[in-house]
Short mmCIF file of C-alpha atoms in Angstrom, two decimals:
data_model
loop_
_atom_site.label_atom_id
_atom_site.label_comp_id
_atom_site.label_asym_id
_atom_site.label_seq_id
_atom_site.Cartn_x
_atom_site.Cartn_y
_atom_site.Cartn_z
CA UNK P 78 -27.60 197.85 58.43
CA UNK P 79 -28.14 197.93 54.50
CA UNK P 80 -25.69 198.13 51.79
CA UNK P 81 -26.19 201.98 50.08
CA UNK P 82 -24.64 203.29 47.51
CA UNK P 83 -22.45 206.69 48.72
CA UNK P 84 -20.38 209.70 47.11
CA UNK P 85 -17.94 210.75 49.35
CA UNK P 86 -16.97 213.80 46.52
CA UNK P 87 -18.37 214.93 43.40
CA UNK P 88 -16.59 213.35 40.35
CA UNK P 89 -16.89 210.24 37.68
CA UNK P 90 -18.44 207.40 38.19
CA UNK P 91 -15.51 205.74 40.48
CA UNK P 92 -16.47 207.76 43.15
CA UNK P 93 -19.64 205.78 43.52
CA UNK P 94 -19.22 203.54 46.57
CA UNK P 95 -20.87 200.70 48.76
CA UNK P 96 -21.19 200.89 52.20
CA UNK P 97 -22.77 199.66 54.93
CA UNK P 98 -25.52 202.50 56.62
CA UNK P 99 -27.14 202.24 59.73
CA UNK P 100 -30.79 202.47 59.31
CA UNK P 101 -33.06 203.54 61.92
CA UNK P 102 -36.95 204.09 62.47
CA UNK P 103 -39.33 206.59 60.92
CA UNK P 104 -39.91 209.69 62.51
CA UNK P 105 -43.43 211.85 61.74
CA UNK P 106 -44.12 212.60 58.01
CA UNK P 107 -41.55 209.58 57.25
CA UNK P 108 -41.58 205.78 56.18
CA UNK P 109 -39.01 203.28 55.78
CA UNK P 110 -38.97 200.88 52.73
CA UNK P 111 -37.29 197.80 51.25
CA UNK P 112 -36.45 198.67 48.08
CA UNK P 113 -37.44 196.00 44.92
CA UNK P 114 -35.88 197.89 42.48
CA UNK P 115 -34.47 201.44 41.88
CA UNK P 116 -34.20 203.48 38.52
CA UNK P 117 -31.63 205.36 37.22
CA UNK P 118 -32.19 209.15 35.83
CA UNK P 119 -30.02 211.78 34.39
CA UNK P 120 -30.37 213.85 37.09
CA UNK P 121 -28.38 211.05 38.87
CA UNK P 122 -25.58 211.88 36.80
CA UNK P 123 -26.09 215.42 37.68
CA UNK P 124 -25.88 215.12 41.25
CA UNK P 125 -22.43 212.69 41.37
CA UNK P 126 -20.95 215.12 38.78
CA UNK P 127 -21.77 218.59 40.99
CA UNK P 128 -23.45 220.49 38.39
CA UNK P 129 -26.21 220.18 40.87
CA UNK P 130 -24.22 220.40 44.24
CA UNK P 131 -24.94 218.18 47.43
CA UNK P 132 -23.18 218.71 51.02
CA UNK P 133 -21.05 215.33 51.13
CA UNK P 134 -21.26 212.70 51.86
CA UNK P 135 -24.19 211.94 50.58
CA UNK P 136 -26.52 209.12 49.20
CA UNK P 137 -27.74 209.41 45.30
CA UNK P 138 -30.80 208.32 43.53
CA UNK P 139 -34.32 209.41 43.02
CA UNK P 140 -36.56 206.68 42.41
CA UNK P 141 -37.32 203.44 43.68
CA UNK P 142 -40.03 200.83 44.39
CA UNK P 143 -40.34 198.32 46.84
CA UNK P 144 -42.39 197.30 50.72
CA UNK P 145 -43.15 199.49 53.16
CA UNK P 146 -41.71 198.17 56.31
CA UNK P 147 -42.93 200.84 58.89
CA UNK P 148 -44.56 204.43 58.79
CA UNK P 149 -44.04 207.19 61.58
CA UNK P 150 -46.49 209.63 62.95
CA UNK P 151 -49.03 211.61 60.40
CA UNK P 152 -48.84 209.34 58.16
CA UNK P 153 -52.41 207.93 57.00
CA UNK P 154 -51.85 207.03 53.03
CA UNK P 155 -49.42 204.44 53.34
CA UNK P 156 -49.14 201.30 55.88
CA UNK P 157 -46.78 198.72 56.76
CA UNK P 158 -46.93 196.12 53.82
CA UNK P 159 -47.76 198.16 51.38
CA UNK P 160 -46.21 197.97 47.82
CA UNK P 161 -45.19 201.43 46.68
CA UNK P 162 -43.28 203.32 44.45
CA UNK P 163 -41.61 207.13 44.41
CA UNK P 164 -39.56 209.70 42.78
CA UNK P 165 -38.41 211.68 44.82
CA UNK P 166 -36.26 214.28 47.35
CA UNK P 167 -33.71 213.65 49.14
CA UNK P 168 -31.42 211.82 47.01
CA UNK P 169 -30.88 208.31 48.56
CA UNK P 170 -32.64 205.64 47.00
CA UNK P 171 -29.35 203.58 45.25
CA UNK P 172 -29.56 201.16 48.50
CA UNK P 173 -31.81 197.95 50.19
CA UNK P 174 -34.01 199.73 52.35
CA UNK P 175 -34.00 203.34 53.58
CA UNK P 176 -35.91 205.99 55.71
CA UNK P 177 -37.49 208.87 53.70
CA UNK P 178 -40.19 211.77 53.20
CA UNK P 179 -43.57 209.79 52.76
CA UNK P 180 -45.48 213.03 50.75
CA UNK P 181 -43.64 211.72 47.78
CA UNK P 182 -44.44 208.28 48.23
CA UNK P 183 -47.36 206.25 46.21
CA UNK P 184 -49.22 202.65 46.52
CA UNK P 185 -48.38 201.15 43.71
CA UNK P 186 -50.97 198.98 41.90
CA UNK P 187 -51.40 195.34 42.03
CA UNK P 188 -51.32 195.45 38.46
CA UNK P 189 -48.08 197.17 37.66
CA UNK P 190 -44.77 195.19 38.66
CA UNK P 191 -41.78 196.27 40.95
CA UNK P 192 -39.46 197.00 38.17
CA UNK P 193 -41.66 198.68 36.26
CA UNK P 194 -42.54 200.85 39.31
CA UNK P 195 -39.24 201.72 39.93
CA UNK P 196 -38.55 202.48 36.11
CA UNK P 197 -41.61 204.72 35.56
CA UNK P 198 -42.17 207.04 38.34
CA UNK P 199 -39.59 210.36 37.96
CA UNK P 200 -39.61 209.59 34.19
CA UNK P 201 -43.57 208.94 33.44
CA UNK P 202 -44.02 211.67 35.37
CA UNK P 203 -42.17 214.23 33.65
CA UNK P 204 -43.82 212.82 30.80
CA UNK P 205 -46.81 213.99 32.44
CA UNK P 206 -46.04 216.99 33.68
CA UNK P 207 -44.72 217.75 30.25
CA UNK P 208 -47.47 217.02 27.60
CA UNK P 209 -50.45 217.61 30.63
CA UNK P 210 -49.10 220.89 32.51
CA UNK P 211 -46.25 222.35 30.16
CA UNK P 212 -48.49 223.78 27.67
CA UNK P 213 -47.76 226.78 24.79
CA UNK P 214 -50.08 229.73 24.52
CA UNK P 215 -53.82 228.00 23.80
CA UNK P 216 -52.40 224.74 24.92
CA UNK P 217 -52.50 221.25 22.49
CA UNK P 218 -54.90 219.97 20.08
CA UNK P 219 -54.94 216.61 18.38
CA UNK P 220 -52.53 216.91 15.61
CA UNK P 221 -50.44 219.72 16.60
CA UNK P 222 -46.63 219.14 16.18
CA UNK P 223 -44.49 219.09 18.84
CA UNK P 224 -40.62 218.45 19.16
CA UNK P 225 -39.04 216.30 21.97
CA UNK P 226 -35.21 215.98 22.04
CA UNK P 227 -33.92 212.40 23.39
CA UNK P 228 -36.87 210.58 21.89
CA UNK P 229 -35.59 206.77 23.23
CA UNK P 230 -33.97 207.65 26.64
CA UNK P 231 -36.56 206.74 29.44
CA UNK P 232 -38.57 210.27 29.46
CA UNK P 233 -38.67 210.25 25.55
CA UNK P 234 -40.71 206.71 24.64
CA UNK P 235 -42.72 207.42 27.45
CA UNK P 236 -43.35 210.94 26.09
CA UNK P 237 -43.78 209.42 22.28
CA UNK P 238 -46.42 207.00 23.10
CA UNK P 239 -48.60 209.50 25.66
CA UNK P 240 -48.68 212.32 22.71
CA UNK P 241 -49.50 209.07 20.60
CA UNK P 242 -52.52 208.84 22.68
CA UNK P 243 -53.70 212.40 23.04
CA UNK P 244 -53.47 212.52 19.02
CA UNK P 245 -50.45 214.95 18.77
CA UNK P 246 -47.71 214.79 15.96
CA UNK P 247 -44.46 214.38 17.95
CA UNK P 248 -41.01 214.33 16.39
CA UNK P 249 -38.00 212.86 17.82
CA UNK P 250 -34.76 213.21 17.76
CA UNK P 251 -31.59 210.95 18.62
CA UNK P 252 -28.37 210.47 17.89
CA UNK P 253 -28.33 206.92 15.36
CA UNK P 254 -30.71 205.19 13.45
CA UNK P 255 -31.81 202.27 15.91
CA UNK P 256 -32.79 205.19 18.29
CA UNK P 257 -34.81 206.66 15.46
CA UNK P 258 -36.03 203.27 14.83
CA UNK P 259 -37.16 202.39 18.58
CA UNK P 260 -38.68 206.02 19.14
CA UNK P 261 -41.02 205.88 15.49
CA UNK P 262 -42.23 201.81 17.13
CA UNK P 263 -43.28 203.78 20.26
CA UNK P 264 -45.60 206.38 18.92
CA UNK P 265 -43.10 208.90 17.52
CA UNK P 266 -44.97 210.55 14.08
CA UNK P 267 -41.80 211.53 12.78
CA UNK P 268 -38.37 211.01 13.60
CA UNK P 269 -34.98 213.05 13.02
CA UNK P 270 -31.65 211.52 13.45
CA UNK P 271 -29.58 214.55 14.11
CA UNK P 272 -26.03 212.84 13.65
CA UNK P 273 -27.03 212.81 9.96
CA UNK P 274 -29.43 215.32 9.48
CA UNK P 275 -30.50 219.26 10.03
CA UNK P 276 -33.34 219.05 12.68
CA UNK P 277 -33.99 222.54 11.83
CA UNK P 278 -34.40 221.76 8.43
CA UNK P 279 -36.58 218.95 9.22
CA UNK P 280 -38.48 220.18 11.46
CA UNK P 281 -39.50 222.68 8.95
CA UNK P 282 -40.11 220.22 5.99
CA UNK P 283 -42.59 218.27 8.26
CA UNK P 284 -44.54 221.33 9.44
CA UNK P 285 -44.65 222.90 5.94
CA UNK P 286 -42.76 225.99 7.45
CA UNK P 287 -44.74 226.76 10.40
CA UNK P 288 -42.51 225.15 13.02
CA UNK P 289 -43.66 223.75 16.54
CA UNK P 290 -45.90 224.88 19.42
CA UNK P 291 -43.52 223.58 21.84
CA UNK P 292 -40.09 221.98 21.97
CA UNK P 293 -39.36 219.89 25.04
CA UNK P 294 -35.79 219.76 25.44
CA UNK P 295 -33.52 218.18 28.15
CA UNK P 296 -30.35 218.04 26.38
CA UNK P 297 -29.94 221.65 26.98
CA UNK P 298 -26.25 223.46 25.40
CA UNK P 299 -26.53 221.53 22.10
CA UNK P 300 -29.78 221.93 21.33
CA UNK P 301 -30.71 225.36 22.06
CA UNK P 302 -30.24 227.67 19.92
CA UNK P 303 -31.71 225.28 16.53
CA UNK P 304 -34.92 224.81 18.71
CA UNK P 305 -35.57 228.09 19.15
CA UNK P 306 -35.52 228.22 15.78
CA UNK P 307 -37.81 225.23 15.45
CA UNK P 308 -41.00 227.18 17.22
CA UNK P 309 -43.80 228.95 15.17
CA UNK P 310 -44.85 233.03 16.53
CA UNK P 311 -45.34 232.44 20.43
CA UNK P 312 -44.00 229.35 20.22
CA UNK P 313 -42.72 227.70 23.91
CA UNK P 314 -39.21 226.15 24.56
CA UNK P 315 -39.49 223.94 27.23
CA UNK P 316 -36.49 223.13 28.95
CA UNK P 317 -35.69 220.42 31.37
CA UNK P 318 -32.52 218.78 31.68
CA UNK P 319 -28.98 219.75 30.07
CA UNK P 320 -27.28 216.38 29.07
CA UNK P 321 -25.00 217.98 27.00
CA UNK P 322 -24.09 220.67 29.48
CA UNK P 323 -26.40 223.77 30.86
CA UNK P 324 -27.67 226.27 28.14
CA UNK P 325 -25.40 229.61 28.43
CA UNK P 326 -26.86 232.68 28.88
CA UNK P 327 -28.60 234.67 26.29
CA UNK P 328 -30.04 238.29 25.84
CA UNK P 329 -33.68 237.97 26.34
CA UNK P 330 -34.30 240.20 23.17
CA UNK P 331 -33.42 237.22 20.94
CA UNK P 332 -36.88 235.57 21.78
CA UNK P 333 -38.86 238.88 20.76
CA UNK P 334 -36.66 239.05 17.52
CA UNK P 335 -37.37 235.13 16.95
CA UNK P 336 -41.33 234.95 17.29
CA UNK P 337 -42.58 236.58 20.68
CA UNK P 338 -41.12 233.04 22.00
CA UNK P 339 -41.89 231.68 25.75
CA UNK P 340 -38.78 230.09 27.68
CA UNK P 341 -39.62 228.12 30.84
CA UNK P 342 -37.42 225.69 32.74
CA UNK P 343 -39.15 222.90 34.53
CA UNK P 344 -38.46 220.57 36.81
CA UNK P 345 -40.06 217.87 38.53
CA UNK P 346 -40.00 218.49 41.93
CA UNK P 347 -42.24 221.86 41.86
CA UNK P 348 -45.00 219.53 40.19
CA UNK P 349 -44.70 217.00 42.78
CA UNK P 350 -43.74 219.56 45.86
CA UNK P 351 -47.81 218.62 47.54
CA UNK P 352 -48.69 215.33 48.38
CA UNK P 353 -52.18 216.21 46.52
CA UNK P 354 -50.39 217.26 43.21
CA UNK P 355 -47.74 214.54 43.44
CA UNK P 356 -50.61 211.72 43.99
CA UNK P 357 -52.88 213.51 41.15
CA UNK P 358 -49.70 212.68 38.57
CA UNK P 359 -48.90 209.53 39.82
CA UNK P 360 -52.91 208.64 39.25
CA UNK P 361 -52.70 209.44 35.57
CA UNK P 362 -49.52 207.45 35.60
CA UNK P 363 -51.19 204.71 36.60
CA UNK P 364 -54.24 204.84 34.38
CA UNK P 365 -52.39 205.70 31.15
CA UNK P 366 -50.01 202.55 32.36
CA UNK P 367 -52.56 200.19 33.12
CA UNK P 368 -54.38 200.83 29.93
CA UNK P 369 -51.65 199.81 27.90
CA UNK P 370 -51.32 203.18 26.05
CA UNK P 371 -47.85 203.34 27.94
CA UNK P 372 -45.56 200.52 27.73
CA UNK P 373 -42.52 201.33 30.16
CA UNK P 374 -39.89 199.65 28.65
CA UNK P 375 -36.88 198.87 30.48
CA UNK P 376 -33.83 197.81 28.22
CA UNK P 377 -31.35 197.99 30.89
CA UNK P 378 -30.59 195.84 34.20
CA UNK P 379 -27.58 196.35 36.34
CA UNK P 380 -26.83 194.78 39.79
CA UNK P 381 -26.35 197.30 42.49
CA UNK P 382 -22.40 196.16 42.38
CA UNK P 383 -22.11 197.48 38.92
CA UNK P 384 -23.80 201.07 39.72
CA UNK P 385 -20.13 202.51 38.18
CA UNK P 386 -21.06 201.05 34.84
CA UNK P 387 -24.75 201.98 34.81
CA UNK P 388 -23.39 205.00 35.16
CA UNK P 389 -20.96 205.36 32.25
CA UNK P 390 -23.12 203.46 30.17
CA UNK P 391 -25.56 206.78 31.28
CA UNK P 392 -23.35 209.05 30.21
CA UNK P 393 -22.22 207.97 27.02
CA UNK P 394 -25.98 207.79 25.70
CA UNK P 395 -25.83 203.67 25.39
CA UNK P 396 -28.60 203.47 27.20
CA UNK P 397 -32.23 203.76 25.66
CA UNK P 398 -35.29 202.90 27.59
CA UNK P 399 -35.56 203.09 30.83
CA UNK P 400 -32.61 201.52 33.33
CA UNK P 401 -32.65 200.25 36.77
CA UNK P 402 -30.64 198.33 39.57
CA UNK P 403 -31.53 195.21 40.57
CA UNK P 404 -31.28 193.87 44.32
#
């Protein structure tokens, strides 16, 4: 038995509960792992919520580190006793030890620590499939200007200090001052508070009228419409995540009127869908990690107990950093 965290119905944060699961062995293609420490992600939010639905009941979570315990049939990267780290499908990982997919599953490095492994994986990877894969038309040179919504959640001063390193002028936004201030000391070149200013207007002022290549945006209804505004001709919005609420629809025409713009909507778990792909991001993870051009900083600690208050914490933007649940 392990204590797991469960949703028995989609709705606020109350209806996250802990139970006591049966866990069993690993069948082929599977492992089972004793979890370390787990991170917490939007998309968490999401799935309690319903705005991305789930047959109930049903486990949450997406990311986790921790010991391999056993492996089942086909499984050659990973053995019993390894240290590892994942992000992840199916939800699950809020809980002590579980049995999941192994494709998605990665040795972690001696070097890089349990929390930090549970912290960095869905998030430094978006960051990677974001500035490495999620490219405008030509793709990025040293000092272009991009714009990245959220700039000090987890994603966002991951994302600041990777375009830091591959010499590209990224401007943040966030929603107060101390935000502003945390995303400019990780490698942000510029930095909008948008409860205070235009980040239109900005935008503009800092790219002497030519707006951005590429907007990365996961705070979706909000922000829309002002960063489509924010791109130069052929410009890319790149959607991927809608904290404020989904983006409604729109006529397509409005991107030919605005520039001969590019939409796309990302998400993770296309990038990561093959083991080969999934291991090739988690390698440059790793590298840009172990360097020390990406510090993964985690601000916030909760005991699995207080999973509720992660939660609202989550979803009233308190949060900056990276958060995780401790065991």
């Amino acid at each position: 038995m392990t204590r797991a965290v469960r949703i028995e119905q989609h709705g606020g944060p109350e209806q996250l509960k802990i139970a006591d699961v049966q866990v069993g062995e690993p069948g082929p293609g599977q492992i089972r792992i004793r979890h370390k420490a787990v991170g917490l992600n939007f998309i968490d939010v999401y799935h309690r919520t319903g705005l991305y639905k789930m047959e109930m009941p049903a486990g949450i979570g997406m990311e986790a580190s921790g010991i391999v315990e056993a492996v089942g049939e086909g499984v050659t990267h990973l053995k019993a006793g390894d240290r590892a780290a994942y992000a992840g499908n199916p939800p699950g990982s809020y809980c002590e030890v579980r049995v999941m997919p192994a494709a998605q599953v990665c040795k972690l490095p001696d070097d890089i620590d349990f929390e930090t492994g549970a912290a960095m994986m869905l998030k430094g990877m978006t960051a990677q499939y974001l500035l490495r894969r999620t490219l405008p038309q030509g793709g990025l040179q040293p000092g272009d200007h991009v714009l990245f919504h959220a700039a000090a959640g987890g994603v966002g001063l991951i994302a600041c200090q990777w375009a830091k390193a591959l010499g590209l002028q990224l401007i943040g936004t966030a929603g107060s001052d101390e935000k502003c201030k945390l995303a400019k000391e990780n490698g942000a070149a510029h930095v909008i508070n948008y409860s205070k200013e235009d980040f239109k207007e900005r935008v503009m002022e800092i790219t002497g009228g030519k707006g951005v290549k590429v907007v990365y945006d996961s705070v979706g209804k909000d922000t829309w419409d002002k960063s489509l505004d924010c791109l130069r001709p052929f410009g890319l919005m790149a959607s991927f995540g809608n904290a404020s609420g989904p983006v409604p629809p729109f006529a397509p025409n409005i991107l030919g009127v605005k520039g001969s713009l590019y939409v796309t909507r990302q998400t993770l778990f296309t990038h990561i869908a093959t083991r080969e792909s999934c291991q090739q991001m988690a390698d440059e993870l790793f590298d840009v990690v172990a360097s020390g051009k990406v510090k993964i900083r985690i601000d916030q600690r909760y005991p699995l107990d207080q999973v509720q208050q992660a939660h609202r914490d989550l979803e009233a933007r308190k949060t900056t950093g990276c958060t995780i649940l401790t065991l």
